[in-house]
CSV table of C-alpha atoms (C1' of nucleotides) in Angstrom, one decimal:
chain,number,residue,atom,x,y,z
A,232,UNK,CA,77.9,105.5,70.3
A,233,UNK,CA,81.6,105.3,69.1
A,234,UNK,CA,84.9,104.8,71.3
A,235,UNK,CA,83.1,103.3,74.6
A,236,UNK,CA,85.4,102.8,77.0
A,237,UNK,CA,88.5,103.6,75.1
A,238,UNK,CA,90.3,106.6,76.4
A,239,UNK,CA,90.4,105.3,80.0
A,240,UNK,CA,90.5,101.8,79.2
A,241,UNK,CA,93.8,101.8,80.7
A,242,UNK,CA,92.4,102.7,84.2
A,243,UNK,CA,91.3,100.6,87.2
A,244,UNK,CA,88.2,102.8,87.5
A,245,UNK,CA,87.0,101.9,90.8
A,246,UNK,CA,90.0,102.3,92.4
A,247,UNK,CA,90.9,105.5,90.7
A,248,UNK,CA,87.5,107.1,92.2
A,249,UNK,CA,88.2,106.0,95.5
A,250,UNK,CA,91.5,106.9,95.7
A,251,UNK,CA,91.0,110.6,94.6
A,252,UNK,CA,87.8,111.0,96.6
A,253,UNK,CA,89.1,109.7,100.0
A,254,UNK,CA,91.9,112.0,99.0
A,255,UNK,CA,89.7,114.8,98.5
A,256,UNK,CA,87.7,114.2,101.7
A,257,UNK,CA,91.0,114.3,103.7
A,258,UNK,CA,93.2,117.1,102.2
A,259,UNK,CA,90.3,119.6,100.8
A,260,UNK,CA,91.1,123.3,101.3
A,261,UNK,CA,88.4,125.0,103.8
A,262,UNK,CA,86.9,127.7,101.6
A,263,UNK,CA,83.7,130.0,101.8
A,264,UNK,CA,81.8,128.4,99.1
A,265,UNK,CA,82.2,125.0,100.7
A,266,UNK,CA,80.2,125.6,103.9
A,267,UNK,CA,77.0,124.6,102.0
A,268,UNK,CA,75.3,123.3,98.4
A,269,UNK,CA,73.6,126.4,98.1
A,270,UNK,CA,73.6,126.5,93.8
A,271,UNK,CA,73.3,130.2,94.0
A,272,UNK,CA,76.6,130.5,96.2
A,273,UNK,CA,78.5,127.7,94.1
A,274,UNK,CA,77.3,129.8,90.9
A,275,UNK,CA,78.8,132.9,92.0
A,276,UNK,CA,82.2,131.1,93.5
A,277,UNK,CA,82.4,129.3,89.8
A,278,UNK,CA,82.2,132.5,88.0
A,279,UNK,CA,84.8,134.4,90.1
A,280,UNK,CA,87.4,131.6,89.8
A,281,UNK,CA,87.2,131.5,86.0
A,282,UNK,CA,90.5,131.9,85.2
A,283,UNK,CA,91.2,133.4,88.6
A,284,UNK,CA,93.5,131.9,91.8
A,285,UNK,CA,91.7,131.2,94.8
A,286,UNK,CA,93.5,133.3,97.1
A,287,UNK,CA,92.2,136.2,94.9
A,288,UNK,CA,88.6,135.4,94.9
A,289,UNK,CA,88.1,134.5,98.8
A,290,UNK,CA,87.8,138.2,99.9
A,291,UNK,CA,85.8,139.4,96.9
A,292,UNK,CA,83.4,136.2,97.4
A,293,UNK,CA,83.1,137.1,101.3
A,294,UNK,CA,82.2,140.8,100.4
A,295,UNK,CA,80.1,139.6,97.5
A,296,UNK,CA,78.1,137.4,99.5
A,297,UNK,CA,77.4,140.0,102.3
A,298,UNK,CA,76.1,142.5,100.0
A,299,UNK,CA,74.3,140.2,97.8
A,300,UNK,CA,73.3,137.2,100.2
A,301,UNK,CA,70.7,136.0,97.9
A,302,UNK,CA,69.7,135.0,94.5
A,303,UNK,CA,67.2,137.6,94.2
A,304,UNK,CA,69.4,140.2,96.3
A,305,UNK,CA,71.6,140.3,93.3
A,306,UNK,CA,68.8,140.4,90.6
A,307,UNK,CA,67.2,143.3,92.4
A,308,UNK,CA,70.6,145.3,92.8
A,309,UNK,CA,71.9,148.4,90.7
A,310,UNK,CA,74.3,146.8,88.0
A,311,UNK,CA,76.7,149.7,88.9
A,312,UNK,CA,76.7,148.6,92.6
A,313,UNK,CA,77.8,145.0,91.3
A,314,UNK,CA,80.3,146.1,89.1
A,315,UNK,CA,81.7,148.0,92.0
A,316,UNK,CA,81.7,145.1,94.2
A,317,UNK,CA,83.6,143.4,91.1
A,318,UNK,CA,86.4,146.3,90.6
A,319,UNK,CA,89.5,144.8,90.5
A,320,UNK,CA,88.7,141.4,90.2
A,321,UNK,CA,88.8,141.4,86.3
A,322,UNK,CA,86.7,140.2,83.4
A,323,UNK,CA,83.7,142.4,84.2
A,324,UNK,CA,81.1,140.8,81.8
A,325,UNK,CA,81.3,137.8,84.2
A,326,UNK,CA,79.8,140.4,86.4
A,327,UNK,CA,77.1,141.6,83.9
A,328,UNK,CA,76.4,138.6,82.8
A,329,UNK,CA,75.7,136.6,86.2
A,330,UNK,CA,73.4,139.6,87.0
A,331,UNK,CA,71.6,139.0,83.6
A,332,UNK,CA,71.1,135.6,84.3
A,333,UNK,CA,70.0,135.5,88.0
A,334,UNK,CA,67.4,138.1,86.9
A,335,UNK,CA,66.3,135.4,84.2
A,336,UNK,CA,66.2,132.8,86.8
A,337,UNK,CA,64.0,135.2,88.9
A,338,UNK,CA,61.8,135.7,86.0
A,339,UNK,CA,61.5,132.5,84.4
A,340,UNK,CA,62.4,129.8,87.0
A,341,UNK,CA,60.6,131.3,90.1
A,342,UNK,CA,64.1,132.0,91.5
A,343,UNK,CA,65.3,128.4,91.3
A,344,UNK,CA,68.6,127.4,89.7
A,345,UNK,CA,68.0,125.2,86.9
A,346,UNK,CA,68.9,121.4,87.8
A,347,UNK,CA,69.3,120.4,84.4
A,348,UNK,CA,72.1,120.9,81.5
A,349,UNK,CA,70.1,122.8,78.9
A,350,UNK,CA,68.1,125.2,80.8
A,351,UNK,CA,71.3,125.8,82.9
A,352,UNK,CA,73.4,126.0,80.0
A,353,UNK,CA,71.7,128.6,78.2
A,354,UNK,CA,72.1,131.2,81.1
A,355,UNK,CA,74.4,134.1,80.3
A,356,UNK,CA,77.8,133.3,81.3
A,357,UNK,CA,77.4,129.8,82.3
A,358,UNK,CA,79.5,128.0,79.5
A,359,UNK,CA,80.4,124.1,79.5
A,360,UNK,CA,82.6,124.1,82.5
A,361,UNK,CA,80.3,125.9,84.7
A,362,UNK,CA,77.3,124.0,83.7
A,363,UNK,CA,79.0,120.9,85.1
A,364,UNK,CA,80.5,122.6,88.0
A,365,UNK,CA,77.4,123.5,89.5
A,366,UNK,CA,75.3,120.5,88.2
A,367,UNK,CA,78.0,118.4,90.1
A,368,UNK,CA,78.8,120.4,92.9
A,369,UNK,CA,75.1,121.7,93.9
A,370,UNK,CA,73.2,119.0,92.5
A,371,UNK,CA,75.7,115.7,92.9
A,372,UNK,CA,74.7,115.2,89.0
A,373,UNK,CA,77.3,112.9,87.2
A,374,UNK,CA,78.3,115.5,84.5
A,375,UNK,CA,81.6,116.7,83.4
A,376,UNK,CA,83.2,119.9,84.7
A,377,UNK,CA,86.4,120.3,82.5
A,378,UNK,CA,88.7,123.2,83.4
A,379,UNK,CA,92.0,123.9,82.9
A,380,UNK,CA,93.2,121.8,85.8
A,381,UNK,CA,91.2,118.6,85.0
A,382,UNK,CA,93.2,118.7,81.3
A,383,UNK,CA,96.3,119.3,82.9
A,384,UNK,CA,95.3,116.1,85.4
A,385,UNK,CA,93.8,113.9,82.8
A,386,UNK,CA,96.6,114.6,79.9
A,387,UNK,CA,99.1,113.0,82.4
A,388,UNK,CA,97.5,110.3,84.0
A,389,UNK,CA,95.8,109.2,80.1
A,390,UNK,CA,99.1,110.5,78.4
A,391,UNK,CA,96.9,112.7,76.1
A,392,UNK,CA,99.0,114.8,73.9
A,393,UNK,CA,96.3,117.0,72.2
A,394,UNK,CA,96.8,120.9,72.3
A,395,UNK,CA,94.4,121.9,75.3
A,396,UNK,CA,94.1,125.3,73.6
A,397,UNK,CA,92.5,124.1,70.8
A,398,UNK,CA,88.7,124.5,71.6
A,399,UNK,CA,87.8,120.8,70.1
A,400,UNK,CA,89.9,119.3,73.1
A,401,UNK,CA,87.7,120.1,76.0
A,402,UNK,CA,85.0,117.5,74.3
A,403,UNK,CA,88.0,115.0,74.1
A,404,UNK,CA,88.4,115.5,78.1
A,405,UNK,CA,84.7,115.7,78.6
A,406,UNK,CA,84.7,112.1,77.2
A,407,UNK,CA,87.4,110.9,79.4
A,408,UNK,CA,85.5,112.1,82.6
A,409,UNK,CA,82.1,110.6,81.2
A,410,UNK,CA,84.4,107.1,81.5
A,411,UNK,CA,85.8,108.1,84.7
A,412,UNK,CA,83.5,109.8,87.2
A,413,UNK,CA,81.8,108.4,90.0
A,414,UNK,CA,78.0,108.3,90.0
A,415,UNK,CA,77.8,107.7,93.7
A,416,UNK,CA,79.6,111.1,94.1
A,417,UNK,CA,80.3,113.3,91.1
A,418,UNK,CA,80.5,116.3,93.2
A,419,UNK,CA,83.6,114.9,95.3
A,420,UNK,CA,84.9,113.2,92.1
A,421,UNK,CA,85.1,117.0,89.9
A,422,UNK,CA,86.2,118.9,92.9
A,423,UNK,CA,88.8,116.2,93.5
A,424,UNK,CA,90.4,116.3,90.5
A,425,UNK,CA,90.4,120.0,90.3
A,426,UNK,CA,91.9,120.2,94.0
A,427,UNK,CA,94.4,117.6,92.5
A,428,UNK,CA,95.5,120.0,89.8
A,429,UNK,CA,95.8,123.1,92.2
A,430,UNK,CA,97.5,121.4,94.9
A,431,UNK,CA,99.5,118.4,93.5
A,432,UNK,CA,99.3,118.3,89.9
A,433,UNK,CA,100.8,121.7,89.2
A,434,UNK,CA,101.9,122.9,86.1
A,435,UNK,CA,105.5,123.0,87.2
A,436,UNK,CA,107.0,120.8,89.4
A,437,UNK,CA,104.2,118.4,89.8
A,438,UNK,CA,104.4,116.4,93.5
A,439,UNK,CA,103.7,113.0,92.4
A,440,UNK,CA,105.5,111.7,95.3
A,441,UNK,CA,102.4,112.9,97.1
A,442,UNK,CA,100.1,112.0,94.5
A,443,UNK,CA,97.1,109.8,95.9
A,444,UNK,CA,96.2,108.3,91.9
A,445,UNK,CA,100.2,108.1,91.4
A,446,UNK,CA,99.9,104.5,90.5
A,447,UNK,CA,97.1,105.0,87.8
A,448,UNK,CA,99.1,108.1,85.9
A,449,UNK,CA,100.8,106.9,82.9
A,450,UNK,CA,103.0,109.9,82.5
A,451,UNK,CA,104.7,109.3,85.9
A,452,UNK,CA,105.3,105.9,85.0
A,453,UNK,CA,106.9,106.9,81.7
A,454,UNK,CA,108.5,110.1,83.5
A,455,UNK,CA,107.2,112.7,81.2
A,456,UNK,CA,104.7,114.3,83.3
A,457,UNK,CA,106.5,117.6,82.8
A,458,UNK,CA,106.1,117.5,79.2
A,459,UNK,CA,102.3,117.5,79.6
A,460,UNK,CA,99.8,119.2,79.0
A,461,UNK,CA,100.7,120.3,75.5
A,462,UNK,CA,100.0,124.0,74.9
A,463,UNK,CA,100.6,126.0,72.2
A,464,UNK,CA,102.3,129.6,72.4
A,465,UNK,CA,100.1,132.7,72.2
A,466,UNK,CA,101.1,136.0,70.1
A,467,UNK,CA,102.8,138.6,71.7
A,468,UNK,CA,100.7,141.5,73.2
A,469,UNK,CA,100.6,144.8,71.5
A,470,UNK,CA,101.3,148.2,73.5
A,471,UNK,CA,98.9,151.5,73.6
A,472,UNK,CA,100.5,154.4,74.7
A,473,UNK,CA,98.1,157.3,75.9
A,474,UNK,CA,97.9,160.5,78.3
A,475,UNK,CA,95.4,160.0,80.8
A,476,UNK,CA,94.3,163.1,82.1
A,477,UNK,CA,93.4,164.4,85.7
A,478,UNK,CA,91.0,167.3,84.7
A,479,UNK,CA,90.2,169.6,87.9
A,480,UNK,CA,88.1,172.9,87.1
A,481,UNK,CA,88.5,175.9,88.8
A,482,UNK,CA,85.9,174.4,91.8
A,483,UNK,CA,87.9,171.5,92.5
A,484,UNK,CA,85.9,169.0,90.7
A,485,UNK,CA,87.5,166.3,88.7
A,486,UNK,CA,86.3,165.2,85.1
A,487,UNK,CA,85.6,161.2,84.5
A,488,UNK,CA,84.1,159.4,81.6
A,489,UNK,CA,82.3,156.1,81.5
A,490,UNK,CA,83.7,153.4,78.7
A,491,UNK,CA,81.2,152.1,76.2
A,492,UNK,CA,78.9,149.5,76.8
A,493,UNK,CA,80.7,146.5,75.4
A,494,UNK,CA,84.4,145.5,74.8
A,495,UNK,CA,87.5,146.3,76.8
A,496,UNK,CA,86.6,147.4,80.8
A,497,UNK,CA,82.9,148.0,79.5
A,498,UNK,CA,80.7,150.5,81.3
A,499,UNK,CA,83.8,151.1,84.1
A,500,UNK,CA,84.7,154.8,84.8
A,501,UNK,CA,88.2,156.4,83.7
A,502,UNK,CA,90.1,159.6,83.5
A,503,UNK,CA,90.0,161.0,79.9
A,504,UNK,CA,92.5,159.4,77.8
A,505,UNK,CA,94.2,160.6,74.7
A,506,UNK,CA,96.0,158.1,72.2
A,507,UNK,CA,99.2,159.6,71.6
A,508,UNK,CA,99.5,158.8,68.1
A,509,UNK,CA,97.0,161.4,68.1
A,510,UNK,CA,98.9,164.1,69.5
A,511,UNK,CA,102.3,164.7,71.1
A,512,UNK,CA,103.3,166.7,74.5
A,513,UNK,CA,103.9,170.0,72.8
A,514,UNK,CA,100.4,170.3,71.3
A,515,UNK,CA,98.7,168.7,74.1
A,516,UNK,CA,97.4,172.1,76.3
A,517,UNK,CA,96.0,173.1,73.2
A,518,UNK,CA,94.4,169.9,72.1
A,519,UNK,CA,93.1,170.0,75.6
A,520,UNK,CA,91.6,173.2,75.6
A,521,UNK,CA,90.0,172.6,72.3
A,522,UNK,CA,88.3,169.2,73.0
A,523,UNK,CA,87.1,170.1,76.4
A,524,UNK,CA,86.4,173.7,75.5
A,525,UNK,CA,88.1,175.3,78.6
A,526,UNK,CA,91.2,177.2,79.5
A,527,UNK,CA,94.3,175.8,81.5
A,528,UNK,CA,96.0,177.3,84.3
A,529,UNK,CA,98.8,174.8,84.8
A,530,UNK,CA,99.8,171.3,83.9
A,531,UNK,CA,102.0,168.7,86.0
A,532,UNK,CA,103.3,165.4,84.9
A,533,UNK,CA,102.5,162.6,87.3
A,534,UNK,CA,104.0,159.0,87.9
A,535,UNK,CA,103.1,157.2,84.3
A,536,UNK,CA,101.2,153.8,84.8
A,537,UNK,CA,101.7,150.5,83.0
A,538,UNK,CA,98.4,148.5,82.8
A,539,UNK,CA,99.2,144.9,81.7
A,540,UNK,CA,96.0,142.8,80.0
A,541,UNK,CA,95.5,139.3,78.8
A,542,UNK,CA,96.1,140.6,75.1
A,543,UNK,CA,97.4,144.2,75.2
A,544,UNK,CA,99.5,146.7,77.1
A,545,UNK,CA,98.3,150.4,78.0
A,546,UNK,CA,101.5,152.8,78.7
A,547,UNK,CA,99.6,155.9,80.7
A,548,UNK,CA,101.6,159.2,80.9
A,549,UNK,CA,99.6,160.9,83.6
A,550,UNK,CA,99.1,164.4,83.4
A,551,UNK,CA,97.4,166.7,86.4
A,552,UNK,CA,96.0,169.6,84.8
A,553,UNK,CA,94.5,172.6,86.6
A,554,UNK,CA,91.6,174.7,84.9
A,555,UNK,CA,91.0,178.1,84.6
A,556,UNK,CA,87.3,177.4,84.5
A,557,UNK,CA,84.6,174.9,84.6
A,558,UNK,CA,84.5,171.9,82.0
A,559,UNK,CA,81.7,170.8,79.4
A,560,UNK,CA,79.9,168.0,80.6
A,561,UNK,CA,78.9,165.7,77.8
A,562,UNK,CA,77.2,162.3,77.5
A,563,UNK,CA,78.8,159.5,79.7
A,564,UNK,CA,80.7,162.1,81.5
A,565,UNK,CA,80.7,163.6,85.0
A,566,UNK,CA,82.4,165.7,87.5
A,567,UNK,CA,82.8,164.6,90.7
A,568,UNK,CA,84.8,165.6,94.1
A,569,UNK,CA,88.2,164.0,95.0
A,570,UNK,CA,86.4,161.9,97.6
A,571,UNK,CA,83.5,160.9,95.2
A,572,UNK,CA,85.3,159.3,92.7
A,573,UNK,CA,85.8,156.3,94.7
A,574,UNK,CA,82.4,155.4,94.7
A,575,UNK,CA,82.6,154.6,90.5
A,576,UNK,CA,83.8,151.4,89.2
A,577,UNK,CA,87.5,151.8,88.1
A,578,UNK,CA,90.0,150.0,86.3
A,579,UNK,CA,93.3,149.1,88.2
A,580,UNK,CA,95.2,151.7,86.2
A,581,UNK,CA,92.7,154.0,86.9
A,582,UNK,CA,92.7,153.4,90.6
A,583,UNK,CA,96.3,154.0,90.6
A,584,UNK,CA,95.9,157.4,88.8
A,585,UNK,CA,93.3,158.1,91.4
A,586,UNK,CA,95.7,157.9,94.2
A,587,UNK,CA,98.1,160.4,92.4
A,588,UNK,CA,95.3,163.1,93.0
A,589,UNK,CA,97.0,165.7,95.2
A,590,UNK,CA,94.9,166.4,98.3
A,591,UNK,CA,93.0,169.6,98.3
A,592,UNK,CA,94.7,172.5,100.2
B,295,DA,C1',88.5,128.6,65.1
B,296,DA,C1',90.2,132.4,66.8
B,297,DA,C1',90.3,136.4,69.2
B,298,DG,C1',88.7,139.6,73.0
B,299,DC,C1',88.2,140.2,77.5
B,300,DG,C1',91.8,141.6,83.7
B,301,DT,C1',94.8,141.0,87.3
B,302,DG,C1',98.4,139.1,90.3
B,303,DG,C1',102.1,135.8,91.1
B,304,DC,C1',106.0,133.8,90.2
B,305,DA,C1',110.3,131.5,87.6
C,218,DT,C1',112.2,142.2,83.0
C,219,DT,C1',109.4,138.9,80.5
C,220,DG,C1',106.3,135.3,79.6
C,221,DC,C1',103.3,132.1,81.3
C,222,DC,C1',99.7,130.7,83.9
C,223,DA,C1',94.7,130.5,86.8
C,224,DA,C1',87.9,126.7,88.9
C,225,DG,C1',86.7,130.1,80.9
C,226,DC,C1',82.9,132.6,77.9
C,227,DT,C1',81.1,135.1,74.2
C,228,DT,C1',81.2,136.3,69.4
DNA sequence: AAAGCGTGGCA
DNA sequence: TTGCCAAGCTT
């Protein structure tokens, strides 16, 4: 045991806990996942909230809970229905991992969410943060739940200048939380830290004059709160250009294809895309006729669509193609009516393409 | 350790 | 417009 009680040695810990928790009791937002401490409801909210704003999550959470009200309802649901409910929320592996994990809880833990670190932490999609969040919020266990908010808040209060982009740094903040956390109310302590980060101790222009723990904050005392946390820059994102094809056969059906099981937008459906590096617009008609073994009646250029991801960009030239004949349906592709497309989970860029399909005459 | 994985809001 | 940011996890 080394470095016991050195990170937070400048803090009056009981006073800090009291200031934080009483502020949270008074100022916390009313949110659907705060109605009770049902571990399943807490769990779903924590997964949805990963890298995602509260305002974005709320409508998804309400719909999701209506559709999958219990852990078992989610476990027995069709995966495509789960992805459809997640459509537009992003990071789709969260949805697949969540369902994998609840199925394991049904089979291995008799449908009860584990209440200890090793078992809950071994579940798919539950990492160090989510593990601590569920244990503290649903089970009131004094475990650290260190997310971006907590690292920002504590980097200021304790004047920690470690680079929060480095994986190793999270452990340092977990140690700090272990020193600071309230044993009597770890749930409100952790939620209070995150709520403080969301409402007061914001990334830019923090509202220090309203802060319930201002008197404990070293960065405020020194006037350097806006310099923290330290975070290194990330690289520029590369652009990939494609033709996105709305292929309509002679019967009015549209071809869509399922993306691979892993990787970007895994298992979502999309309109066929052709890398522009492989063919220019002059040869596009012949290319399509060869690739899909069909004949083209007419082609029309629609509005281009740009799709910005966290690490890359898609530039999509949308081409509406009417065929003289039918299309060959292969593995992982299907023909659907214009209305039927909306039942498949589509990435945001392809929802926009879907809207560009002309109405039936 | 570093890279891959979505999306929307905001300065 | 561009880059940054948001209740991170997996490989």
